[in-house]
Coordinates of C-alpha atoms and ligand atoms in Angstrom, one line a residue:
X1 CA 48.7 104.7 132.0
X2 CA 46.4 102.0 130.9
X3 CA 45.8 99.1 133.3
X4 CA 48.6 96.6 132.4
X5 CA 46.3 93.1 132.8
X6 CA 43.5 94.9 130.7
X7 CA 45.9 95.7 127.9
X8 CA 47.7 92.2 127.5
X9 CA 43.9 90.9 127.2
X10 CA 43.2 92.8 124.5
X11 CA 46.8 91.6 123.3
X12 CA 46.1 88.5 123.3
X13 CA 42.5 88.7 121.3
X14 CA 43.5 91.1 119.0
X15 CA 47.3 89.8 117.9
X16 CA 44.7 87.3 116.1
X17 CA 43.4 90.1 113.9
X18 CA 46.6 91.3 112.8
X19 CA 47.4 87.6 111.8
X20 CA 44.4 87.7 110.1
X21 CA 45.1 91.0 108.0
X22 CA 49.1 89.6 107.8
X23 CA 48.0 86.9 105.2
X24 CA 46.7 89.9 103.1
X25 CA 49.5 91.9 103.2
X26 CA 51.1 89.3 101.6
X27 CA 48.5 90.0 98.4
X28 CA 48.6 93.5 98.4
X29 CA 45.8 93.8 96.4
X30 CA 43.7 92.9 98.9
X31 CA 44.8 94.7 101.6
X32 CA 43.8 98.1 102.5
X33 CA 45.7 100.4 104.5
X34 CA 45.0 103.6 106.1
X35 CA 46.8 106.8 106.7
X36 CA 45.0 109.4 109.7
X37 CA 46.1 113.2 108.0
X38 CA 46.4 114.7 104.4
X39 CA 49.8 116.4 104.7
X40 CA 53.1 115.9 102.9
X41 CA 54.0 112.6 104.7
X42 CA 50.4 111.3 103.8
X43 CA 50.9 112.7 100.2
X44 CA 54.2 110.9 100.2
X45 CA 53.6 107.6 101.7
X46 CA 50.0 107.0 100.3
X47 CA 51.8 107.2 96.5
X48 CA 54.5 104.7 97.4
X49 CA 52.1 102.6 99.1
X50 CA 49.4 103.0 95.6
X51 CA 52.7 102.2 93.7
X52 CA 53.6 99.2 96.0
X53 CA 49.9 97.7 94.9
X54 CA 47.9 98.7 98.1
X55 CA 44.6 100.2 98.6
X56 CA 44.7 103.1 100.7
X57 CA 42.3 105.0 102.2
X58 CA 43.2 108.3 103.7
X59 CA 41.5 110.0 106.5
X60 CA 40.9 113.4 106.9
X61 CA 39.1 116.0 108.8
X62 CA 37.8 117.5 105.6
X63 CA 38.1 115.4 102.8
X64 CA 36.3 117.4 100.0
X65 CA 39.4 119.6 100.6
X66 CA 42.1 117.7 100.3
X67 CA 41.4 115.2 97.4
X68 CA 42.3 116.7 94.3
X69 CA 46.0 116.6 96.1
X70 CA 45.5 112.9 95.4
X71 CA 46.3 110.0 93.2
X72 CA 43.1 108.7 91.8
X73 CA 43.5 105.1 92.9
X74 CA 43.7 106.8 96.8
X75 CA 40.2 106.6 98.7
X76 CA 40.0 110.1 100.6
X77 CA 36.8 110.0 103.3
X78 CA 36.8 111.2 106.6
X79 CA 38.6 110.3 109.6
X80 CA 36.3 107.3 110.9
X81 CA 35.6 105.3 108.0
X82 CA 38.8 105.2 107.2
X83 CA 39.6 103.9 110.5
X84 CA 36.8 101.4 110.3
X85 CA 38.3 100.6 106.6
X86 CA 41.5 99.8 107.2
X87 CA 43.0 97.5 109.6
X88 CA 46.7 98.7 109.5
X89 CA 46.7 102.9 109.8
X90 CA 49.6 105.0 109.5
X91 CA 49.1 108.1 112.0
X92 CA 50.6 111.1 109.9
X93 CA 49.3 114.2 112.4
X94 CA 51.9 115.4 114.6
X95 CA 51.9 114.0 118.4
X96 CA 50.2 117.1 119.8
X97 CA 47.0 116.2 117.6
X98 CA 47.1 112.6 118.7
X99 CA 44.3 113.1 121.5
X100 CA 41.9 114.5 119.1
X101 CA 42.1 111.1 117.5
X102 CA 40.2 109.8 120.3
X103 CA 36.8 109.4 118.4
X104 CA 38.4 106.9 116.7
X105 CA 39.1 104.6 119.3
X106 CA 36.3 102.3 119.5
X107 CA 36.9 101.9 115.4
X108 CA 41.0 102.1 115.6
X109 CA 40.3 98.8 118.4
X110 CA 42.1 95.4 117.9
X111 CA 43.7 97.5 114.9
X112 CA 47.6 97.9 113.8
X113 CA 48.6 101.6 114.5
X114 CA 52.0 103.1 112.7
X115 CA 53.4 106.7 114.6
X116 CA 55.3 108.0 112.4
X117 CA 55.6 111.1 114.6
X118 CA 58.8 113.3 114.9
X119 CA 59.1 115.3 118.4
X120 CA 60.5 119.2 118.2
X121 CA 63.7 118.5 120.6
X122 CA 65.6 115.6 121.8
X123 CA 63.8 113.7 124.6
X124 CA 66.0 112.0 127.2
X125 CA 63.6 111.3 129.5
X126 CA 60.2 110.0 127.6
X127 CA 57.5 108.6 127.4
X128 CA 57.8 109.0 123.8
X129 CA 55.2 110.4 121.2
X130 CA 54.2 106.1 120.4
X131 CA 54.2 105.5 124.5
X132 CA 51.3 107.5 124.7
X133 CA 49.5 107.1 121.6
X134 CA 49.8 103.6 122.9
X135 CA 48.6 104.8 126.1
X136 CA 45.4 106.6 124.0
X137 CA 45.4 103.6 122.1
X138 CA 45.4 100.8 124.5
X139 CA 43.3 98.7 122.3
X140 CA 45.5 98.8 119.4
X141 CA 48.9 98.0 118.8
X142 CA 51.1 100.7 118.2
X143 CA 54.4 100.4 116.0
X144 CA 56.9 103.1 116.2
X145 CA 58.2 103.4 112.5
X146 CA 59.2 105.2 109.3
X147 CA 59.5 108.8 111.6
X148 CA 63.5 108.5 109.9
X149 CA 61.9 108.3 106.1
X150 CA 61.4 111.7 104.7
X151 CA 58.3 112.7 102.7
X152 CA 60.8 113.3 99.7
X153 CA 62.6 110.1 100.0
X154 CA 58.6 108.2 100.3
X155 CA 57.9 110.2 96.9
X156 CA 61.2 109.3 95.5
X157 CA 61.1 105.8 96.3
X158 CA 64.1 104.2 98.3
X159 CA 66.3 103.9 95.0
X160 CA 69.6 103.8 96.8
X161 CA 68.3 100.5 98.3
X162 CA 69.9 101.3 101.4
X163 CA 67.1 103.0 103.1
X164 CA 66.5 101.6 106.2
X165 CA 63.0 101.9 108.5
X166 CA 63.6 101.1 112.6
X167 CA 60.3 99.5 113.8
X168 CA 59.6 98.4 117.2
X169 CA 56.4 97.6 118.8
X170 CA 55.4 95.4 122.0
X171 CA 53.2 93.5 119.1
X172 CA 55.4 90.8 116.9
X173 CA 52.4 90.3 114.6
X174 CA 52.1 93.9 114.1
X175 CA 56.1 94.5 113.9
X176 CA 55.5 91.5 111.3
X177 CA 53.1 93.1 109.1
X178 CA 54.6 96.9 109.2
X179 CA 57.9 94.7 108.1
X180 CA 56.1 93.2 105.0
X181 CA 54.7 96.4 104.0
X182 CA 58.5 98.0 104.7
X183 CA 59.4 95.5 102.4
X184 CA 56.9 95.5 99.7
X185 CA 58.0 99.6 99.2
X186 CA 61.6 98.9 98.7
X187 CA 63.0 99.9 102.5
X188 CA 64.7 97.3 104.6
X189 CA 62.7 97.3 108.2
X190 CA 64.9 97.2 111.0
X191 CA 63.7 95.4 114.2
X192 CA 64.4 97.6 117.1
X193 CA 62.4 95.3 119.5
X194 CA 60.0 96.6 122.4
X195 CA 58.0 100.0 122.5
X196 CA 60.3 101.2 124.7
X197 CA 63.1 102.1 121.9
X198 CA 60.6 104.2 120.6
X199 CA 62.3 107.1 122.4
X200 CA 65.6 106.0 120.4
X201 CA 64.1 106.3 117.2
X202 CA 62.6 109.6 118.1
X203 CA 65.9 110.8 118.6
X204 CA 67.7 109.5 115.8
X205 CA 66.2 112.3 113.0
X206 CA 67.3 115.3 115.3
X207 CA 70.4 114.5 116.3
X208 CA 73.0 117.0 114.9
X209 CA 76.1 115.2 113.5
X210 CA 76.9 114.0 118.0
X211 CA 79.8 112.2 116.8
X212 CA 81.4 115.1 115.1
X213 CA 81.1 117.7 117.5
X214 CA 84.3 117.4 119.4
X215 CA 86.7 116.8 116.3
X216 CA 85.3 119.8 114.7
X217 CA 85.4 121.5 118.0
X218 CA 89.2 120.8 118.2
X219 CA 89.7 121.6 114.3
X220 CA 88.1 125.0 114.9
X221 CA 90.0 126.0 118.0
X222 CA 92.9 124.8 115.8
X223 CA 92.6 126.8 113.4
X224 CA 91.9 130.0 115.3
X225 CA 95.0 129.3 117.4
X226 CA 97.2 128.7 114.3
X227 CA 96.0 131.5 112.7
X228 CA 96.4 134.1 115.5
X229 CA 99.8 132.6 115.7
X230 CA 100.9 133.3 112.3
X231 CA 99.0 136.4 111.5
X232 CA 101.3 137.7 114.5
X233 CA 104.5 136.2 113.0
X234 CA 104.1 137.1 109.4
X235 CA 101.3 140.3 109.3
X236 CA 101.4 141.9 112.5
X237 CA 105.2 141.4 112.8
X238 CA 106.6 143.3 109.8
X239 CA 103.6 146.1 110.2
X240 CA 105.0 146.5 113.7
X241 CA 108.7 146.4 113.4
X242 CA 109.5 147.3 109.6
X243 CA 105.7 149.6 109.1
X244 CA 105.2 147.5 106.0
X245 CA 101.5 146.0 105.5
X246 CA 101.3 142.5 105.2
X247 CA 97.5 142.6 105.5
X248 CA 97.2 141.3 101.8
X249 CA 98.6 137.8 103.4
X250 CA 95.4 137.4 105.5
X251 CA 93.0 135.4 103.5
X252 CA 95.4 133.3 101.3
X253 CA 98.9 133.2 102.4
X254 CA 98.0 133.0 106.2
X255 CA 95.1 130.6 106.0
X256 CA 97.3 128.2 104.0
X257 CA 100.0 127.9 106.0
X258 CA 97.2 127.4 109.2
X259 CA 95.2 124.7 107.4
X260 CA 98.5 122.6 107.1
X261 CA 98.9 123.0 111.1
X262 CA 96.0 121.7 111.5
X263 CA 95.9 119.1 109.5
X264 CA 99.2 117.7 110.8
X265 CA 98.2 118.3 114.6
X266 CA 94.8 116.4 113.6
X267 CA 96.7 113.3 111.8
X268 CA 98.5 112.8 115.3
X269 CA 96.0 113.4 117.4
X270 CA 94.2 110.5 115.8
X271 CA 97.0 107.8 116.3
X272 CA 98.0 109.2 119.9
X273 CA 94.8 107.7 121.5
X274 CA 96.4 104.2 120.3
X275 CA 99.7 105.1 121.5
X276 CA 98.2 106.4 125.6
X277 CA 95.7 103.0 125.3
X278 CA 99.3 100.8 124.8
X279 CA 101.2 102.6 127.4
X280 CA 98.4 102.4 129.8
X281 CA 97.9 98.5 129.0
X282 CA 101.6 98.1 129.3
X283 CA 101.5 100.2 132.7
X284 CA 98.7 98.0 134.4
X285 CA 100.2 95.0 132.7
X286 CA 96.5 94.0 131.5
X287 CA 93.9 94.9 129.0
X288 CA 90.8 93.9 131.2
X289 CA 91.4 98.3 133.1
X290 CA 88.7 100.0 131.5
X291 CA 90.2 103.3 130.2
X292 CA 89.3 106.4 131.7
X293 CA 86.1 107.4 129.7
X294 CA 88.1 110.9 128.3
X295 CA 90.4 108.3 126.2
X296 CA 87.1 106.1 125.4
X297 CA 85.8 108.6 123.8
X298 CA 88.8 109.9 121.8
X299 CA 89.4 106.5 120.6
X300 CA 86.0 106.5 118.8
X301 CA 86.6 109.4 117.6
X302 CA 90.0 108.9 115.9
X303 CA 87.8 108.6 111.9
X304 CA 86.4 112.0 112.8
X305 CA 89.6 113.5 113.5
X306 CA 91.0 111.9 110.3
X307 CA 88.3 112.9 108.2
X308 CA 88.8 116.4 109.6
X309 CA 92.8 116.4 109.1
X310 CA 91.9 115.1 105.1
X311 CA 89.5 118.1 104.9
X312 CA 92.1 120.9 105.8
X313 CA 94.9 118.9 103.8
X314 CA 92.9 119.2 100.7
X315 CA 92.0 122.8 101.1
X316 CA 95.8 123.7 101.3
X317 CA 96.6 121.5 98.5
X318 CA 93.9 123.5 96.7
X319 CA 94.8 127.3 98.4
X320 CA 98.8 126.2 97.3
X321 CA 97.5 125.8 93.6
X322 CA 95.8 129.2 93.9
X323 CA 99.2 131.1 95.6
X324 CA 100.6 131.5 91.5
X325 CA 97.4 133.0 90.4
X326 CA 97.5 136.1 92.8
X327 CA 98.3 139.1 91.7
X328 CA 100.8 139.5 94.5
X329 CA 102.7 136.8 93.3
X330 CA 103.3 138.3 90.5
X331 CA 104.2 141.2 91.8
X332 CA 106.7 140.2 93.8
X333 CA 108.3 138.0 91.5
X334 CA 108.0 140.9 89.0
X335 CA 110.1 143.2 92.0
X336 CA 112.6 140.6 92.7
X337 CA 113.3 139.9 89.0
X338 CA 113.8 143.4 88.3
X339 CA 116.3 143.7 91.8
X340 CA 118.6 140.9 90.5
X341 CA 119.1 142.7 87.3
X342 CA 119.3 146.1 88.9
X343 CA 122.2 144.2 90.9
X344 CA 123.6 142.3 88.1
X345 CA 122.6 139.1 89.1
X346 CA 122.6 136.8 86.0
X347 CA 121.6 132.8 87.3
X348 CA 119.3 132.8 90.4
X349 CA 119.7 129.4 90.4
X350 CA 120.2 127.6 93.9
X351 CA 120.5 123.9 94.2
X352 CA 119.6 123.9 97.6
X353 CA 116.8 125.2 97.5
X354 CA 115.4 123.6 94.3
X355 CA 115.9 120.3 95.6
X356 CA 114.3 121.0 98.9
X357 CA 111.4 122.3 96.8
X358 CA 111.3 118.9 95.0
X359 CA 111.2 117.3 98.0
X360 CA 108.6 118.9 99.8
X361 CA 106.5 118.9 96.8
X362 CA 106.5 115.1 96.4
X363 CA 106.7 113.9 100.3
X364 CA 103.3 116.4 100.2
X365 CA 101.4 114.7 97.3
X366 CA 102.5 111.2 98.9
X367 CA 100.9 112.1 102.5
X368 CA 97.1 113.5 100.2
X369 CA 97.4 110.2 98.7
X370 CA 97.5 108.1 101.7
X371 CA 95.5 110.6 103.7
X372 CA 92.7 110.7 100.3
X373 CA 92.5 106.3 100.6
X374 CA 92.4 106.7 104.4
X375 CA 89.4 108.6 103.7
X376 CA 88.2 106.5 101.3
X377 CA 88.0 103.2 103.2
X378 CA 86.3 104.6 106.2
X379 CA 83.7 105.0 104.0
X380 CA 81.1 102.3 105.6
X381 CA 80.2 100.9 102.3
X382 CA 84.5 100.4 101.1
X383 CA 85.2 99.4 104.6
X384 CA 82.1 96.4 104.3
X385 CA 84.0 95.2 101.4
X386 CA 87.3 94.9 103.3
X387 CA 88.1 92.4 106.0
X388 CA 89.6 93.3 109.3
X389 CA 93.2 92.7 108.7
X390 CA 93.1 94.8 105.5
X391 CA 90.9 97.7 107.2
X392 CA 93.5 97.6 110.0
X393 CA 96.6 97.6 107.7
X394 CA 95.3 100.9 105.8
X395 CA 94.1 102.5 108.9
X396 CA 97.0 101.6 110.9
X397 CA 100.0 101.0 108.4
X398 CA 99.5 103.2 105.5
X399 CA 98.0 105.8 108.4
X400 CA 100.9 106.0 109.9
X401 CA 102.7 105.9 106.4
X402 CA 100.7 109.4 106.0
X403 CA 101.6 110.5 109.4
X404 CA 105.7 110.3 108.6
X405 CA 104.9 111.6 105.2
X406 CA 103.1 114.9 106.6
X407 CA 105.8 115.2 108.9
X408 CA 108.6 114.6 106.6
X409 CA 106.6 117.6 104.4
X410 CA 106.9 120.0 106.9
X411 CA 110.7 119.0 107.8
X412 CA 111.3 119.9 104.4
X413 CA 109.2 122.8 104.5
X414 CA 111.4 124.4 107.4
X415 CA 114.2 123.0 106.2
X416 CA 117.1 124.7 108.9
X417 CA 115.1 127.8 109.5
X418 CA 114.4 126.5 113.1
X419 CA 118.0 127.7 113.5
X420 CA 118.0 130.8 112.3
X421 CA 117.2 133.3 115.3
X422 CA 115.4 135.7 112.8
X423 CA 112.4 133.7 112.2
X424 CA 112.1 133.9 116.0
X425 CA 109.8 136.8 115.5
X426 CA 108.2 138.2 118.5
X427 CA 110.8 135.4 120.4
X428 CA 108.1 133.1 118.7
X429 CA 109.4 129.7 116.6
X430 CA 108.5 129.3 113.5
X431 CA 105.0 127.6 113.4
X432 CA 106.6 124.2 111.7
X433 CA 108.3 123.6 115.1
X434 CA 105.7 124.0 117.0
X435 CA 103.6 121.7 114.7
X436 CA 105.9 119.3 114.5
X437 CA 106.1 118.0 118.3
X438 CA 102.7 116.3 118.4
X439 CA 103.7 114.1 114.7
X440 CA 107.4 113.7 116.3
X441 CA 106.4 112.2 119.6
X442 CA 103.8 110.3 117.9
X443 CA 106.3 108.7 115.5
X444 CA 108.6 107.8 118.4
X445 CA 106.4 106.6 120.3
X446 CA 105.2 104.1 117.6
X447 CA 108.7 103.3 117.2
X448 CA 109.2 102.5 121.0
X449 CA 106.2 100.2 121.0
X450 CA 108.1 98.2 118.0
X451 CA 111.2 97.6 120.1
X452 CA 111.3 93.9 120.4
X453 CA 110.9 93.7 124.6
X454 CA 107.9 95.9 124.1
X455 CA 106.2 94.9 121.7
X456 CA 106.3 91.2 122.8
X457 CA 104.8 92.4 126.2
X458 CA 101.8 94.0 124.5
X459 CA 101.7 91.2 122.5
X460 CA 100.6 88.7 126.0
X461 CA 98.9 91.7 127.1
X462 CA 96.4 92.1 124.5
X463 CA 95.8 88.2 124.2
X464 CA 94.9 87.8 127.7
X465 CA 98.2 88.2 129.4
X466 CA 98.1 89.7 133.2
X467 CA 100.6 90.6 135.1
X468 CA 99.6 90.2 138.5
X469 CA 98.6 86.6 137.7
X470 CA 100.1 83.5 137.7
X471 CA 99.7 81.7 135.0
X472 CA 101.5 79.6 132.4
X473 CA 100.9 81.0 128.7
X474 CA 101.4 80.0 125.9
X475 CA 101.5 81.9 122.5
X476 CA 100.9 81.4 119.0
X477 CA 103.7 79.3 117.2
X478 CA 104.4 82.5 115.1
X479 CA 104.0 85.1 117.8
X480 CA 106.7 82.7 120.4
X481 CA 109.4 81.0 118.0
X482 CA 109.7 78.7 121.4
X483 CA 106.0 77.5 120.9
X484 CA 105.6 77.7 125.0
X485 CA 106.4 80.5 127.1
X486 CA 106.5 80.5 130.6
X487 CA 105.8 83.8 131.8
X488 CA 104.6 83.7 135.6
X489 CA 105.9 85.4 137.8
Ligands
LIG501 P1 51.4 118.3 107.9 O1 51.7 118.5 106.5 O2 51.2 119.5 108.7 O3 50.1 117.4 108.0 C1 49.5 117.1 109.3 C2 48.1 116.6 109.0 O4 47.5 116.3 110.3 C3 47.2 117.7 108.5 O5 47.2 117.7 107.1 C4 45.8 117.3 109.0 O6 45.1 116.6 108.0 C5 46.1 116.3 110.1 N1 45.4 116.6 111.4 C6 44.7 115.7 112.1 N2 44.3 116.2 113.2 C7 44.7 117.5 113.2 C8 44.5 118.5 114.2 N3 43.8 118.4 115.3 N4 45.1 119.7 113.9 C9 45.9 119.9 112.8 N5 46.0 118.9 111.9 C10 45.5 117.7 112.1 O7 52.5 117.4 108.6 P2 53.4 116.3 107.9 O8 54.7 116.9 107.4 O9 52.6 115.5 106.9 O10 53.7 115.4 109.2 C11 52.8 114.5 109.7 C12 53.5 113.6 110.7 O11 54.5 112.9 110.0 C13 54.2 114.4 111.9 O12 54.0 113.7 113.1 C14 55.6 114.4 111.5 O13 56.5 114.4 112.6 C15 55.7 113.0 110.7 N6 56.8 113.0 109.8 C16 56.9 113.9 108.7 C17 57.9 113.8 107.8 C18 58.0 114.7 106.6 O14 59.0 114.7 105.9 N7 57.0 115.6 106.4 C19 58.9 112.9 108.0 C20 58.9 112.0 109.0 C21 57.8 112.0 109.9 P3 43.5 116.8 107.9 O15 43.3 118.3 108.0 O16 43.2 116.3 106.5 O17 42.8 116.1 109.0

């Protein structure tokens, strides 16, 4: 590590230079900016950067090489004069090659410096790849930067206009100018702050989706348990007690009566969070407990688990449109046609069962479309264009809309078959009941929290209320028809 006094000297002198070259960023024309390496990132960033009105110079380790690859308007000369050249650089080697840099310093001195540098694994525990260029570089002010910005999305240019670059540095003037150049190519910079959230933005391109891990965990073990559950009840079952193969049902018929499992058990497991955060308020009789860090992190996962629960209700919307099209349907309808003329059977017409079938259909297509604008408005860019209340009222409201819906599907769906001991196969219940206890309690529960004495206690809770306290409080005019409420105790 560089000798801290020495290095906020050099600070001090050399923030003047990047002033200095800040006026003529503003012009790009007149500015010139470097880029250290002739790979794809250089390719990519020194055509936006041509395209943005800059002169760059690139700096390479053999330049006669690497020219032709190009634009025209792009200076390619070795290593040092482009150093000496510029006096804002782009470092596009990888971090291990940062130390062969080192001839450079005495040029790179007093001199913006922009890691773009991506590490191989996650790094908890740092210094980051910019901490030590910085430490190489301790004349020079290193910006962390544009390491999240892909080569393709530099060539493509950020069209979306939603492409954002994190920047931090321990340099404002050199945070400054990176963030005018940022600009001037069509990103929006992000000010991160210090040098020390370098390691953050390090992170941030190889993380693997963190936040969905545990919903798709859950959905996957799910599924397998649903499956194994039916594939016993309705393949293994007949094979076993009747010797008739039912191995035909295994990837249609038994996958879409799992996917719907699923999909209900994942709708309640994202509003039960809510439900276990409202008893445990009501329980300490405060909101200022911290809950226990297993239901923090449910809660934030509750869009996840939605998303997920949307993902296998549309694939069994889509496998139930498929079930017609198999040739076993046909089949069978062909065999059962042919049985009730064998036996004389003239209408095979029952009521019941048609209007169960109506039901179940349109309760079903109700639940997708709640479940699809769910979806929808967690979308970050519907949900910006919605305030709170309305965000709330879909998420909560029409959620739990979907939730009754869903369950009111399957109800129909079983319709009394729960009471019918044959479809205790194996001494097993029908997979509906079993699904249906998470949505039930769910729904009661939400029901219990609406009672009047209930609801008003949450109410004081989760506006301050305590219940160990004395105090005199006083609710809104239209939560407390009174106006003033004395509730100490
Ligand atoms: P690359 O295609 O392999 O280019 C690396 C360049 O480093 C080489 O062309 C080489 O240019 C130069 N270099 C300088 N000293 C070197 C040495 N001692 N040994 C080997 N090469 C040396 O890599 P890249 O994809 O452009 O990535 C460059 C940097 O950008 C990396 O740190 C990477 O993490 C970062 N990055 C890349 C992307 C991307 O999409 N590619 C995205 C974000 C960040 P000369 O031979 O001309 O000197």
């Amino acid at each position: 590590m560089p000798d801290e006094m020495s290095r906020r000297l050099i600070l001090e002198r050399d923030d003047g230079g990047a002033r200095h070259f800040e006026d003529g960023v503003s012009d790009p024309s007149t500015s010139v900016i470097g880029i250290l390496g002739t790979g794809d990132f250089s390719r990519s960033l020194a055509r936006r950067l041509v395209a943005s009105g800059y002169h760059v110079v690139v700096g390479s380790r053999t330049p006669t090489r690497f020219v032709a690859l190009f634009p025209e308007e792009v200076e390619v000369t070795s290593q040092l004069e482009a150093a000496n050249k510029a006096d804002l650089i782009f470092v596009a080697v990888y971090p291990e090659h940062h130390s062969t840099l080192m001839d450079l310093k005495q040029a790179l001195t007093g001199k913006t410096l922009v890691d773009v540098s991506n590490g191989l694994s996650i790094n908890h525990k740092g210094p980051s790849n910019a901490e030590l260029l910085a430490d190489y570089f301790s004349g020079s002010f290193v910006v962390k930067g544009f390491n999240t910005v892909s080569a393709w999305t530099l060539q493509m240019g950020a069209r979306d206009g939603g492409r954002q670059v994190f920047l931090c540095s321990n340099s404002q003037m050199a945070k400054n100018l990176v963030k005018s150049v940022c600009h001037r190519m069509g990103f929006i910079p992000v000010d991160m702050g210090l040098l020390s959230s370098s390691l953050e933005i390090e992170n941030l391109p190889l993380y693997l989706f963190p936040s969905w891990r545990l919903p798709v965990f859950c959905m996957l073990l799910l599924f397998i348990f649903f499956y194994l559950y039916n594939f016993a009840r309705d393949v293994l079952h007949p094979f076993i007690m009747k010797h008739k193969s039912a191995f035909y049902k295994m990837p249609i018929e038994v996958v879409n009566v799992t996917f719907p499992s699923v999909a209900l058990v994942m709708l309640s497991l994202v509003y039960l969070p809510g439900l276990l955060a409202a008893v445990l308020q009501l329980w300490s009789g405060t909101k200022y407990n911290r809950f226990p860090n297993w239901l923090d992190r449910w809660l934030t996962s509750r869009k996840q688990l939605g998303l997920c629960s949307f993902l296998c209700a549309v694939l069994h919307a889509v496998y139930s449109l498929c079930l017609p099209l198999r040739k076993s349907a046909r089949f069978n309808l062909i065999n059962q046609a042919y049985k009730q003329v064998k036996m004389g059977v003239e209408d095979s017409w029952v009521d019941e069962d048609v209007w169960r079938m109506e039901l179940y259909l349109s309760v079903g297509i109700m639940a997708l479309g709640l479940l699809s604008l769910l979806a929808v408005t967690s979308l970050p860019s519907v949900a910006g264009t919605i305030n709170w209340r309305e965000f709330s009222f879909i998420q909560s409201t029409l959620g739990y809309c979907a939730l009754f819906m869903a369950t009111a599907h399957t109800l129909f769906y079983g319709w009394n078959r729960a009471f019918v001991l044959a479809q205790y196969r194996f001494c097993m219940p029908p997979t509906f009941v079993l699904v249906l206890i998470l949505p039930i309690v769910v729904l009661l529960g939400r029901v219990a929290l609406c009672l009047p004495c209930v609801a008003g206690r949450l109410r004081k809770i989760r506006r301050g209320w305590e219940g160990n306290r004395h105090i005199r409080f006083m609710l809104p005019a239209e939560d407390c028809r009174n106006g003033v409420e004395d509730v100490s105790n």
